[in-house]
Amino acid sequence: MHPTSLLMSSSLILILFLLTYPLLTTFTPNPKHSDWALTHVKTAVKLAFFISLLPLFIYFNEGLEVIITNWNWMNTNTFDVNISLKFDHYSIIFTPIALYVTWSILEFASWYMHTDPYMNRFFKYLLTFLIAMIILVTANNMFQLFIGWEGVGIMSFLLIGWWYGRADANTAALQAVLYNRVGDIGLIFTMAWMATNLNSWELQQMFATAKDFDLTFPLLGLIIAATGKSAQFGLHPWLPSAMEGPTPVSALLHSSTMVVAGIFLLIRTSPLMESNQTALTICLCLGALTTLFTATCALTQNDIKKIVAFSTSSQLGLMMVTIGLNQPQLAFLHICTHAFFKAMLFLCSGSIIHSLNDEQDIRKMGGLHNLAPFTSSCLTIGSLALTGTPFLAGFFSKDAIIEALNTSHLNAWALTLTLLATSFTAIYSMRVVFFVVMGHPRFNSLSPINENNPAVINPIKRLAWGSIIAGLLITSNILPLKTPVMTMPPLLKLAALAVTILGLLTALELAFLTNKQFKPTPKLTPHHFSNMLGFFPSIIHRLTPKLSLILGQTIATQMIDQIWLEKTGPKAIASANLPLVSTTSNIQQGMIKTYLSLFLLTLSLMVLLVIY
Amino acid sequence: MSPVHFAFSSTFILGLTGLTLHRYHLLSALLCLEGMMLSLFIALSLWTLQLDSTSFSASPMLLLAFSACEASAGLALLVATARTHGSDRLQNLNLLQC
């Protein structure tokens, strides 16, 4: 075998083995020493990251992609299921990024969860999640992808409900599982359709044989799956509720890796979606709606983690819009750059929360640029990268997306909503920075602000470097699969920057109004709409169970118990006979009039009969 | 049906209607009863003549005698009612209905 491909395949298999080894050591009954988390798990991830750079550089140098089919798992007469790993453009670039971000998060978690007695278990869960995510990303067939999909769903449930003594955390974990399950219906439907119509779950065979079919239904199934996993509008409330979990969980799962699984699925199956205009339009409109709605909700939230969660949801909507534009590679680029700055935003939030003695409300923070300068600077860098400041990481993906949006023939509504959401991004980022970093402190003086621990500083530093240069690095080294439109009028070219600056100026204006009274009474309705998340959870979470319970009660109690088993059965005899009985006994009350009138009636009838 | 038969049949039925559907006074019921008796008297007399059965010619007289007894019994009841209930209003007389 050619040495380069041998090198590549062996490195990739080694990565998977390195990651699973710490898990295998936990199957012995002896408890691990308290350093196990750091010595085994973090080292494994760090090592796996450095090894994964080798395939990455081989790919950049030669463009070599590898598909490894290991084992024929099961087969029926006509259908094979294999363990098959695909390391193509998407998974070769995503794996090092995921490992880098996870390495930083694990190091941060060793500080954040230091006082937790079950820290080893926490790290084990995070490692299991990472393995499931890698399985999902490197899957060459739908079955393996489904294994990874369900794996990340379950680990999300276990990690969100980490502090299970708290009722809100349990509710949030359950919410995550339920919403993901609704999405899974779509995925299973698509898998069934593929199995029955295309005879395979392998991606290569699917792409080759799907040319003659009308793919609207399976694509709809995939879109529903992405809606559930990636928190698009309609199945989105679980993502802000998932902030009940510890901050490392939010940083890993709900910003960089798990929530992009839905978008990743759509990217993997993008050859199927290219020719189906219905599916593309649905993606476009759904993504635009999501990005604007969640950006609106982010404007008035007061919990710093919820703002970042809504920001994640908004960026996921943007990725969905990109897929709707038939640009999967740009969506993937945004996934990669987004992982860096979003994880960093979460880590900075975690550092701030711990420093202020577990205070998460931004109205009780302030003045941190003097007290925690490093964290504040990185928060600012992350926010700038998020809003697409030129030449930071976010710029390369976000600006490319908005340029593609502006120069393509599409729904003008989607364009407007996306541009509006971009300006909202600037507004809420500015709001976070204003409340947290600027101004005077609004917390107690004896807060344990300490950012001198290298376990906190180094991860954030690494991610900050990533947020700055990742965009440049990735775009300089990959080949674009579709040619971007290069020439456009200057206003279109600068549209993203212009709306961002507009948003920034608006936010600055609003920020300096916080200590002045602009109107006698504020206008409360838009604030309530945004703060209560558009009333979506309030309505749906109460209405749907209520309707289901009423339906259950109507069917079980009223229809079956009371009617079929009582009224039409035993009681029917009674209720049919009772009127007859009462009429008869009413007649025979002993009133002479009744008897005589009967006699009269009979007699007159008789006479009439005789006459005629 | 011959007109005479029709006459006393309808008299009987009308009397019966009056007896059945009386409302206020017991006396009107008794009067209707007398009317029914009268029509029966005419009927018996007619049938004796029509059917040429002379052995029945005494029956109208017997009927008349019995109807007189019965009328006096009815009147005695009326007087008894007036004594115990104060009038002959028929609402007071629903003895068999609880």
XYZ file of C-alpha atoms in Angstrom:
710
model
C 0.000 0.000 0.000
C 1.188 3.478 -0.721
C 3.043 4.881 2.328
C 1.026 8.088 2.520
C -2.334 6.364 2.591
C -0.936 3.835 5.055
C 0.216 6.690 7.267
C -3.141 8.352 7.041
C -5.250 5.294 7.768
C -3.077 4.236 10.684
C -3.135 7.703 12.251
C -6.904 7.801 12.027
C -7.376 4.368 13.559
C -4.871 5.307 16.257
C -6.905 8.388 17.136
C -10.014 6.297 17.699
C -8.101 3.787 19.777
C -6.445 6.514 21.867
C -9.812 7.998 22.658
C -11.457 4.726 23.632
C -8.585 3.478 25.797
C -9.401 5.614 28.884
C -13.003 4.433 28.646
C -11.917 0.796 28.578
C -9.838 1.274 31.717
C -12.957 2.327 33.592
C -14.521 -1.092 33.246
C -12.471 -2.459 36.156
C -14.157 -2.362 39.561
C -11.362 -0.364 41.235
C -12.127 3.336 41.530
C -9.745 5.628 39.734
C -7.400 7.949 41.526
C -8.455 11.541 41.680
C -6.048 12.576 38.958
C -7.363 10.094 36.451
C -9.358 12.757 34.693
C -6.323 14.843 34.032
C -3.709 12.172 33.484
C -5.744 9.856 31.311
C -8.537 11.701 29.607
C -7.000 15.045 28.903
C -3.722 13.470 27.827
C -5.539 11.120 25.504
C -7.402 13.965 23.846
C -4.285 16.114 23.575
C -2.347 13.263 22.034
C -5.186 12.439 19.670
C -5.246 16.066 18.565
C -1.570 16.103 17.705
C -1.860 12.829 15.858
C -4.883 14.083 13.927
C -2.796 16.955 12.617
C -0.883 14.422 10.512
C -3.832 13.415 8.321
C -4.822 17.082 8.189
C -1.478 18.120 6.764
C -1.440 15.179 4.359
C -4.865 16.282 3.161
C -3.737 19.880 2.739
C -0.647 18.777 0.885
C -2.006 16.095 -1.391
C -5.788 16.197 -1.133
C -5.825 12.570 -0.038
C -9.111 11.244 1.254
C -9.562 7.838 2.812
C -12.452 5.460 3.296
C -11.789 2.605 5.684
C -14.245 -0.278 5.731
C -13.429 -2.459 8.671
C -15.965 -5.050 9.307
C -19.071 -6.487 7.775
C -21.409 -6.215 10.685
C -24.531 -7.894 9.468
C -26.274 -8.600 6.239
C -29.515 -9.874 4.902
C -29.746 -11.258 1.421
C -29.641 -7.911 -0.273
C -28.566 -5.439 2.382
C -25.169 -4.983 4.037
C -24.296 -3.023 7.137
C -20.591 -2.379 7.626
C -18.403 -0.409 9.965
C -17.097 2.100 7.517
C -15.139 5.250 8.287
C -14.963 8.068 5.809
C -12.225 10.631 6.145
C -12.926 13.172 3.505
C -12.628 16.928 3.349
C -15.237 17.424 6.063
C -14.212 14.902 8.691
C -10.433 15.404 8.256
C -10.800 19.115 9.002
C -13.481 18.745 11.669
C -11.736 16.081 13.749
C -8.642 18.136 14.689
C -10.829 21.131 15.443
C -13.136 19.089 17.663
C -10.151 17.560 19.439
C -8.500 20.962 19.921
C -11.629 22.502 21.365
C -12.259 19.445 23.547
C -8.696 19.521 24.839
C -9.115 23.139 25.897
C -12.493 22.467 27.446
C -11.211 19.460 29.401
C -8.383 21.518 30.811
C -10.830 24.245 31.758
C -13.195 21.687 33.280
C -10.438 20.421 35.542
C -10.531 23.873 37.178
C -14.271 24.490 36.893
C -15.368 21.124 38.289
C -12.518 20.933 40.782
C -14.760 20.733 43.831
C -17.086 18.187 42.286
C -16.689 14.746 43.911
C -17.554 12.968 40.661
C -15.151 14.780 38.394
C -13.816 11.533 36.968
C -17.300 10.516 35.912
C -17.823 13.920 34.353
C -14.717 13.510 32.249
C -15.779 10.015 31.300
C -19.098 11.358 30.047
C -17.357 14.082 28.079
C -15.031 11.516 26.547
C -17.932 9.251 25.598
C -19.602 12.221 23.994
C -16.468 13.022 22.025
C -16.202 9.453 20.763
C -19.865 9.484 19.700
C -19.294 12.754 17.878
C -16.247 11.412 16.057
C -18.258 8.326 15.072
C -20.976 10.594 13.718
C -18.572 12.753 11.781
C -16.569 9.919 10.246
C -19.534 7.726 9.401
C -19.716 6.460 5.882
C -23.127 4.938 6.275
C -26.368 6.043 7.837
C -26.341 3.302 10.450
C -23.058 4.423 11.964
C -24.201 8.008 11.724
C -27.332 7.057 13.610
C -25.232 5.374 16.310
C -23.238 8.559 16.728
C -26.410 10.657 16.560
C -28.109 8.762 19.361
C -24.864 8.625 21.326
C -24.502 12.397 21.388
C -28.177 12.716 22.267
C -27.869 10.432 25.274
C -24.653 12.029 26.511
C -26.299 15.406 26.161
C -29.098 14.188 28.419
C -26.687 12.833 31.026
C -24.536 15.938 30.987
C -27.316 18.535 31.056
C -28.800 16.750 34.049
C -25.402 16.547 35.760
C -26.677 18.355 38.814
C -29.708 16.143 38.985
C -30.760 17.357 42.391
C -32.017 20.481 40.691
C -35.490 20.131 39.239
C -34.845 22.641 36.474
C -31.857 20.628 35.283
C -33.923 17.461 35.050
C -36.629 19.269 33.133
C -34.084 20.725 30.756
C -32.458 17.334 30.151
C -35.835 15.773 29.461
C -36.699 18.627 27.143
C -33.484 18.046 25.201
C -34.211 14.350 24.809
C -37.815 14.893 23.741
C -37.054 17.535 21.156
C -34.196 15.459 19.772
C -36.504 12.475 19.582
C -38.986 14.385 17.471
C -36.144 15.116 15.081
C -35.099 11.482 15.127
C -38.450 10.555 13.600
C -37.336 12.343 10.454
C -33.959 10.634 10.445
C -35.436 7.170 10.881
C -37.973 7.850 8.159
C -35.192 8.833 5.789
C -33.174 5.765 6.734
C -36.171 3.546 6.068
C -36.766 5.237 2.732
C -33.121 4.771 1.788
C -33.144 1.148 2.802
C -36.272 0.324 0.849
C -35.663 2.418 -2.238
C -31.902 2.620 -2.640
C -30.997 -0.700 -1.057
C -28.142 0.664 0.972
C -27.124 2.876 3.816
C -23.652 3.524 2.418
C -23.257 7.107 1.314
C -21.540 6.249 -1.945
C -24.292 3.946 -3.118
C -26.929 6.419 -2.005
C -25.431 9.225 -4.045
C -24.973 7.041 -7.084
C -28.435 5.540 -7.250
C -30.564 8.453 -6.136
C -30.549 10.264 -9.438
C -33.866 8.986 -10.737
C -35.900 9.270 -7.576
C -38.053 12.062 -6.270
C -36.169 12.793 -3.108
C -38.516 15.284 -1.484
C -39.681 12.975 1.305
C -36.329 11.674 2.513
C -34.911 15.178 2.336
C -37.810 16.449 4.406
C -36.982 13.725 6.923
C -33.379 14.894 7.042
C -34.458 18.487 7.478
C -36.694 17.516 10.386
C -33.761 15.634 11.922
C -31.594 18.725 11.565
C -34.357 20.872 13.026
C -34.410 18.708 16.130
C -30.697 18.330 16.655
C -29.626 21.805 15.571
C -32.416 23.683 17.302
C -34.065 25.294 14.322
C -37.331 27.129 14.842
C -40.091 24.799 15.947
C -37.821 22.459 17.889
C -35.555 25.085 19.395
C -36.501 25.568 23.081
C -34.224 22.831 24.347
C -31.060 24.742 23.555
C -31.493 27.694 25.935
C -32.819 25.292 28.585
C -29.707 23.163 28.124
C -27.723 25.897 29.845
C -28.716 24.213 33.102
C -25.733 21.967 32.601
C -22.222 22.918 33.742
C -20.413 25.442 31.559
C -17.921 22.940 30.065
C -20.925 20.948 28.867
C -22.445 24.030 27.289
C -19.129 24.862 25.694
C -18.570 21.440 24.221
C -21.975 20.161 23.370
C -24.176 23.087 22.832
C -21.893 25.370 20.930
C -19.267 23.533 18.968
C -20.065 19.925 18.417
C -23.416 18.414 19.178
C -25.681 21.057 17.778
C -23.790 21.142 14.529
C -24.531 17.432 14.041
C -27.796 18.260 12.320
C -26.145 20.703 9.969
C -23.348 18.196 9.433
C -25.890 15.597 8.395
C -27.269 17.977 5.794
C -23.764 18.747 4.588
C -22.984 15.032 4.253
C -26.126 14.443 2.219
C -25.836 17.664 0.231
C -25.347 15.867 -3.105
C -28.895 14.603 -2.666
C -30.200 18.075 -1.971
C -28.599 19.900 -4.846
C -31.312 19.314 -7.370
C -34.341 19.463 -5.101
C -35.492 23.047 -5.018
C -38.241 22.401 -2.434
C -35.816 21.108 0.153
C -33.405 23.963 -0.481
C -36.138 26.546 -0.112
C -37.357 24.972 3.120
C -33.814 25.046 4.506
C -33.413 28.640 3.471
C -36.640 29.922 4.973
C -36.374 27.823 8.118
C -32.812 28.986 8.673
C -33.688 32.621 8.109
C -36.627 32.417 10.507
C -34.505 30.682 13.120
C -31.670 33.119 12.938
C -33.888 36.164 13.273
C -36.151 34.719 15.953
C -33.365 33.569 18.225
C -31.393 36.775 17.705
C -34.509 38.684 18.789
C -34.837 36.506 21.873
C -31.174 37.083 22.714
C -31.645 40.834 22.845
C -33.373 40.970 26.215
C -32.031 37.945 28.080
C -30.240 38.611 31.333
C -28.438 35.339 31.885
C -25.064 35.410 30.199
C -25.181 31.737 29.261
C -28.614 32.087 27.718
C -27.425 34.955 25.547
C -24.560 32.836 24.245
C -26.980 29.912 23.749
C -29.286 32.031 21.640
C -26.287 33.307 19.768
C -25.403 29.693 18.972
C -28.936 29.067 17.790
C -28.776 32.128 15.578
C -25.512 31.001 13.993
C -27.028 27.554 13.431
C -29.842 29.257 11.581
C -27.237 30.998 9.480
C -25.643 27.637 8.686
C -29.036 26.322 7.655
C -29.461 29.331 5.372
C -26.130 28.507 3.775
C -27.248 24.971 3.098
C -30.392 26.383 1.584
C -28.164 28.382 -0.734
C -26.609 25.114 -1.910
C -23.235 26.007 -0.362
C -22.422 23.151 1.995
C -18.767 23.957 2.105
C -19.387 27.459 3.397
C -21.659 26.018 6.071
C -18.891 23.653 7.060
C -16.415 26.516 7.198
C -18.748 28.358 9.490
C -19.072 25.272 11.692
C -15.304 25.165 12.073
C -14.732 28.837 12.826
C -17.823 29.039 15.008
C -16.507 26.220 17.220
C -13.521 28.306 18.277
C -15.093 31.564 19.237
C -18.250 30.085 20.670
C -16.356 27.689 22.919
C -14.184 30.578 24.001
C -17.211 32.712 24.798
C -18.558 29.920 26.958
C -15.259 29.404 28.735
C -14.960 33.118 29.455
C -18.521 33.103 30.781
C -17.639 30.139 32.985
C -14.590 31.891 34.321
C -16.615 35.023 35.070
C -19.423 33.022 36.697
C -17.033 31.220 39.026
C -15.169 34.434 39.786
C -18.332 36.203 40.838
C -19.365 33.306 43.100
C -21.786 31.682 40.655
C -23.505 34.844 39.523
C -24.946 34.479 36.032
C -27.030 37.623 35.672
C -25.309 40.305 33.598
C -27.161 43.002 35.477
C -25.033 42.050 38.476
C -21.716 42.127 36.686
C -19.688 45.052 35.453
C -16.300 46.673 35.433
C -14.513 43.404 34.805
C -12.023 44.941 32.407
C -10.116 46.180 35.408
C -10.643 43.168 37.618
C -10.297 40.300 35.149
C -8.527 41.840 32.158
C -7.548 38.652 30.404
C -11.006 37.153 30.471
C -12.591 40.430 29.399
C -10.207 40.779 26.490
C -10.938 37.262 25.313
C -14.666 37.868 25.702
C -14.287 40.902 23.514
C -12.220 39.005 20.948
C -14.858 36.271 20.882
C -17.661 38.778 20.423
C -15.794 40.533 17.647
C -15.147 37.232 15.901
C -18.844 36.366 16.292
C -20.022 39.571 14.690
C -17.700 39.042 11.737
C -15.066 41.682 12.336
C -12.845 41.728 9.259
C -10.070 39.150 9.248
C -10.872 37.453 12.502
C -12.088 33.858 12.252
C -15.762 34.618 11.913
C -15.240 37.008 9.077
C -14.057 34.433 6.558
C -17.120 32.284 6.927
C -19.816 34.799 7.799
C -18.913 37.371 5.192
C -18.619 34.685 2.532
C -22.081 33.443 3.445
C -23.634 36.896 3.276
C -21.922 37.631 -0.010
C -23.277 34.382 -1.432
C -26.691 35.349 -0.059
C -26.582 38.753 -1.681
C -25.502 37.564 -5.099
C -27.823 34.602 -5.561
C -31.368 34.402 -6.853
C -33.380 33.674 -3.777
C -36.215 34.637 -1.540
C -35.804 38.294 -0.617
C -37.483 37.694 2.730
C -34.753 35.234 3.709
C -32.149 37.806 2.752
C -33.796 40.548 4.782
C -34.224 38.365 7.849
C -30.626 37.219 7.724
C -29.249 40.743 7.414
C -31.464 41.870 10.282
C -30.236 38.956 12.381
C -26.642 39.936 11.595
C -27.236 43.399 12.979
C -28.966 41.903 16.034
C -25.853 39.802 16.574
C -23.844 42.969 16.883
C -26.430 44.445 19.233
C -26.537 41.635 21.751
C -22.784 41.121 21.620
C -22.331 44.794 22.395
C -24.894 44.442 25.180
C -22.969 41.576 26.757
C -19.692 43.452 26.540
C -21.262 46.607 27.922
C -22.872 44.937 30.894
C -20.082 42.565 31.783
C -16.890 44.350 30.957
C -17.569 48.057 30.946
C -18.900 50.391 33.569
C -18.715 49.979 37.308
C -19.027 46.755 39.287
C -22.510 45.856 40.429
C -21.515 42.914 42.581
C -20.261 42.458 46.129
C -16.749 43.567 46.867
C -15.573 40.252 48.240
C -15.953 38.189 45.065
C -13.231 35.593 44.503
C -12.000 37.038 41.230
C -8.905 35.130 40.331
C -7.708 34.379 36.828
C -4.196 33.378 37.761
C -4.774 29.666 37.406
C -3.071 28.299 34.268
C -5.852 25.731 33.924
C -8.155 28.652 33.139
C -5.803 30.887 31.204
C -4.251 28.392 28.825
C -7.423 26.975 27.310
C -8.871 30.431 26.761
C -5.577 31.579 25.304
C -5.480 28.647 22.899
C -9.039 29.234 21.780
C -8.342 32.941 21.389
C -5.501 32.144 19.024
C -7.896 29.854 17.204
C -10.558 32.559 16.976
C -8.059 34.917 15.432
C -6.245 32.806 12.899
C -8.422 29.739 12.239
C -10.433 31.381 9.525
C -7.329 32.446 7.657
C -5.642 29.070 8.079
C -8.557 27.028 6.861
C -9.466 29.194 3.900
C -5.889 29.377 2.698
C -5.554 25.629 2.641
C -8.768 24.251 1.193
C -10.018 24.251 -2.336
C -13.470 25.725 -2.812
C -15.827 23.193 -4.374
C -18.048 25.842 -5.897
C -16.684 29.026 -7.413
C -17.814 32.015 -5.393
C -19.151 35.078 -7.139
C -16.219 37.466 -7.192
C -17.656 40.708 -8.492
C -20.558 42.572 -7.025
C -21.535 46.166 -6.366
C -19.702 47.717 -3.394
C -22.888 48.056 -1.354
C -23.559 44.330 -1.573
C -19.965 43.554 -0.760
C -20.058 45.738 2.315
C -23.603 44.786 3.328
C -22.589 42.532 6.212
C -20.148 45.056 7.583
C -22.628 47.902 7.158
C -25.461 46.203 9.049
C -23.048 45.100 11.758
C -21.782 48.638 12.253
C -25.352 49.926 12.249
C -26.217 47.401 14.952
C -23.154 48.359 16.938
C -24.005 52.060 16.817
C -27.602 51.357 17.817
C -26.415 49.243 20.721
C -23.982 51.926 21.859
C -26.750 54.491 21.756
C -29.026 52.223 23.788
C -26.215 51.403 26.211
C -25.642 55.019 27.091
C -29.356 55.453 27.679
C -29.295 52.990 30.568
C -28.885 55.700 33.141
C -31.201 58.226 31.539
C -34.953 58.178 31.268
C -35.751 58.283 27.586
C -39.530 57.993 27.835
C -41.944 58.454 30.737
C -43.089 54.842 30.513
C -41.304 52.185 28.488
C -42.956 50.222 25.712
C -43.299 46.814 27.289
C -44.811 44.615 24.577
C -41.715 44.081 22.401
C -39.628 43.513 25.503
C -42.031 40.906 26.807
C -42.106 39.141 23.435
C -38.336 38.937 23.325
C -37.785 38.114 26.975
C -40.343 35.326 27.072
C -38.763 33.745 23.976
C -41.686 34.727 21.774
C -44.004 32.900 24.212
C -43.186 29.710 22.322
C -42.266 27.584 25.357
C -45.084 29.075 27.434
C -47.644 28.067 24.865
C -46.334 24.811 23.477
C -45.040 23.269 26.689
C -48.387 23.748 28.376
C -50.782 23.350 25.477
C -49.496 20.127 23.976
C -49.483 18.097 27.193
C -52.835 19.564 28.154
C -54.367 18.577 24.817
C -52.823 15.123 25.026
C -54.107 14.618 28.541
C -57.575 15.845 27.595
C -57.569 13.509 24.619
C -56.479 10.678 26.860
C -59.139 11.471 29.367
C -61.817 11.745 26.701
C -60.917 8.458 25.117
C -60.150 6.392 28.182
C -62.567 7.704 30.725
C -65.420 9.194 28.825
C -65.507 7.186 25.659
C -64.529 3.748 26.823
C -65.317 3.579 30.507
C -68.374 5.709 30.694
C -69.990 5.175 27.347
C -69.048 1.853 25.807
C -68.805 -0.074 29.047
C -71.634 1.609 30.910
C -74.133 3.495 28.887
C -74.396 1.236 25.864
C -74.111 -1.924 27.902
C -75.728 -2.461 31.230
C -77.263 0.948 31.664
C -78.756 0.985 28.200
C -81.236 -1.691 29.164
C -82.221 0.248 32.225
C -82.426 3.587 30.451
C -84.449 2.170 27.578
C -86.917 0.387 29.803
C -87.405 3.074 32.405
C -89.531 5.431 30.286
C -91.702 2.559 29.168
C -92.148 1.367 32.740
C -92.908 4.794 34.092
C -95.408 5.511 31.342
C -97.167 2.245 31.977
C -97.322 2.683 35.703
C -98.390 6.279 35.265
C -101.358 5.105 33.331
C -102.327 2.674 36.039
C -102.362 5.137 38.892
C -105.870 4.410 39.833
C -107.461 7.440 38.232
C -110.946 6.586 37.092
C -110.633 9.026 34.267
C -107.894 6.916 32.673
C -109.930 3.765 32.804
C -113.092 5.404 31.534
C -111.312 7.158 28.694
C -109.813 3.890 27.585
C -113.246 2.371 27.620
C -114.567 5.313 25.612
C -111.812 5.042 23.090
C -112.348 1.356 22.552
C -116.058 1.755 22.215
C -115.911 4.559 19.686
C -113.370 2.672 17.631
C -115.639 -0.351 17.631
C -118.626 1.697 16.541
C -116.658 3.272 13.751
C -115.495 -0.140 12.626
C -119.040 -1.473 12.570
C -120.347 1.491 10.647
C -117.714 1.376 7.936
C -126.674 1.842 10.258
C -130.205 3.011 10.575
C -130.688 6.543 11.919
C -132.352 5.368 15.170
C -129.447 3.086 16.002
C -127.098 5.882 15.163
C -129.038 8.211 17.424
C -128.904 6.145 20.579
C -125.347 4.922 19.880
C -124.128 8.451 19.595
C -126.108 9.432 22.678
C -124.456 6.640 24.600
C -121.023 7.618 23.407
C -121.574 11.274 24.123
C -122.779 10.394 27.592
C -119.751 8.240 28.122
C -117.538 11.091 26.944
C -119.197 13.393 29.411
C -118.755 10.865 32.179
C -115.092 10.342 31.321
C -114.012 13.854 30.673
C -115.868 15.734 33.379
C -113.955 18.381 35.198
C -115.614 20.209 38.016
C -118.866 18.826 39.298
C -119.717 15.287 40.278
C -123.324 16.081 39.447
C -122.550 16.500 35.770
C -121.055 13.000 35.794
C -124.208 11.637 37.369
C -126.332 13.419 34.814
C -124.316 11.911 32.017
C -124.778 8.550 33.644
C -128.555 9.111 33.542
C -128.306 10.016 29.895
C -126.429 6.787 29.209
C -129.117 4.859 31.046
C -131.803 6.564 28.978
C -130.114 5.681 25.738
C -129.768 2.100 26.871
C -133.523 2.087 27.652
C -134.278 3.260 24.148
C -131.859 0.685 22.760
C -133.441 -2.190 24.603
C -136.944 -1.135 23.567
C -135.855 -0.823 19.959
C -134.151 -4.183 19.825
C -137.194 -5.910 21.375
C -139.396 -4.469 18.644
C -136.914 -5.015 15.834
C -136.059 -8.575 16.636
C -139.655 -9.553 17.409
C -138.635 -11.144 20.693
C -141.601 -10.381 22.887
C -140.135 -12.208 25.863
C -137.702 -9.320 26.227
C -140.370 -6.608 26.359
C -140.052 -6.380 30.137
C -136.308 -5.596 30.047
C -136.595 -1.841 29.532
C -138.768 -1.606 32.613
C -136.247 -3.577 34.637
C -133.447 -1.331 33.372
C -135.440 1.731 34.318
C -136.017 0.417 37.823
C -132.374 -0.367 38.310
C -131.321 2.973 36.884
C -133.572 4.715 39.378
C -131.893 2.810 42.210
C -128.575 3.649 40.838
C -129.420 7.341 40.433
C -130.561 7.469 44.035
C -127.351 5.772 45.102
C -125.408 8.337 43.139
C -127.322 11.164 44.743
C -126.714 9.671 48.167
C -122.992 9.613 47.355
C -123.239 13.237 46.257
C -124.846 14.195 49.541
C -122.223 12.216 51.467
C -119.485 13.963 49.523
C -120.990 17.361 50.212
C -121.158 16.469 53.895
C -117.582 15.253 54.271
C -115.678 17.324 51.702
C -117.807 20.459 51.775
C -118.537 20.525 48.034
C -118.675 18.235 45.075
C -115.497 19.486 43.472
C -113.851 16.528 41.803
C -110.273 17.412 42.709
C -111.052 16.274 46.202
C -112.060 12.879 45.076
C -108.813 11.336 43.815
C -108.916 8.702 46.450
C -107.130 5.949 44.639
C -104.219 8.113 43.530
C -101.542 8.564 46.124
